[in-house]
Structures are given as structure tokens and as C-alpha cells.
């Protein structure tokens, strides 16, 4: 039996699930115009477009070492706004913060 190794630079099904957990609500309410995938020899990328903007503004990437990076691209180039050893950790910038409940000891004015 021949076993073909899974390239370390490709998103796994779990990576894509983590990404689409964030992306689907943004796409459905119109905050994102679309997502395109770009797979090459040394990286796998998801390119996120915003409404009314011609080029992708965000790039979610997995590199050949298996590391994740989230890039923001503007007129001055691109800069990393998230890194992680997992897709979820890298995308945590887009996850809503947990709701903090007011302590009963703190009076409401």
C-alpha cells in the first residue's frame, strides 16, 4: 500500500473548520465580500475580500513549517496581526471576547 504524506503547508479539515466558524457569520452579514483559496508549494492561503475593495485585505496562511499567520494588507504593504501554532490561536483576534458579568459587590450607578 502506498501512503501519500499530507503536506505540512496545507490547511487541515480542522483548520478550515476553525476558519469558517469565524468567516461564515462575517460573510452572511456582508462584512466580508468573499474568500478565495491560494495553494502553492510552500504555503496555503485564504484571501479575504471586503465589500468595495478590489484586492484581498486579509490573508490567513499556513506555511511549510506548519505555522499560521494572519496578515492585514493595506496601501503600505502587509503586516502580521495574528500568529499561532494552531489555526484557532491565530484567528483568536476575530473571536468575540467572553461577556463579563458584573460582580454583585459592585453597585450599579
CSV table of C-alpha atoms in Angstrom, one decimal, residues 14-15 17 19-20 26-27 31 36 40 42 46 48 51-53 59-60 62 73 92 106 108-109:
chain,number,residue,atom,x,y,z
A,14,UNK,CA,-9.9,21.2,11.3
A,15,UNK,CA,-8.1,24.4,10.2
A,17,UNK,CA,-13.5,24.4,10.2
A,19,UNK,CA,-11.6,29.5,9.8
A,20,UNK,CA,-15.2,29.1,8.6
A,26,UNK,CA,-19.0,37.7,8.6
A,27,UNK,CA,-19.9,36.7,5.1
A,31,UNK,CA,-18.9,42.3,6.4
A,36,UNK,CA,-10.6,32.6,-2.1
A,40,UNK,CA,1.2,26.8,-3.7
A,42,UNK,CA,5.3,26.5,0.3
A,46,UNK,CA,-7.2,32.1,2.3
A,48,UNK,CA,-10.4,37.6,2.4
A,51,UNK,CA,-17.1,44.8,0.0
A,52,UNK,CA,-16.0,47.6,-2.4
A,53,UNK,CA,-12.3,46.7,-2.1
A,59,UNK,CA,-4.6,36.7,4.3
A,60,UNK,CA,-4.8,33.7,6.5
A,62,UNK,CA,-0.2,28.2,6.8
A,73,UNK,CA,-2.8,44.3,3.8
A,92,UNK,CA,-8.3,34.4,18.0
A,106,UNK,CA,-20.2,46.4,42.6
A,108,UNK,CA,-24.7,49.9,39.5
A,109,UNK,CA,-24.9,53.7,39.4
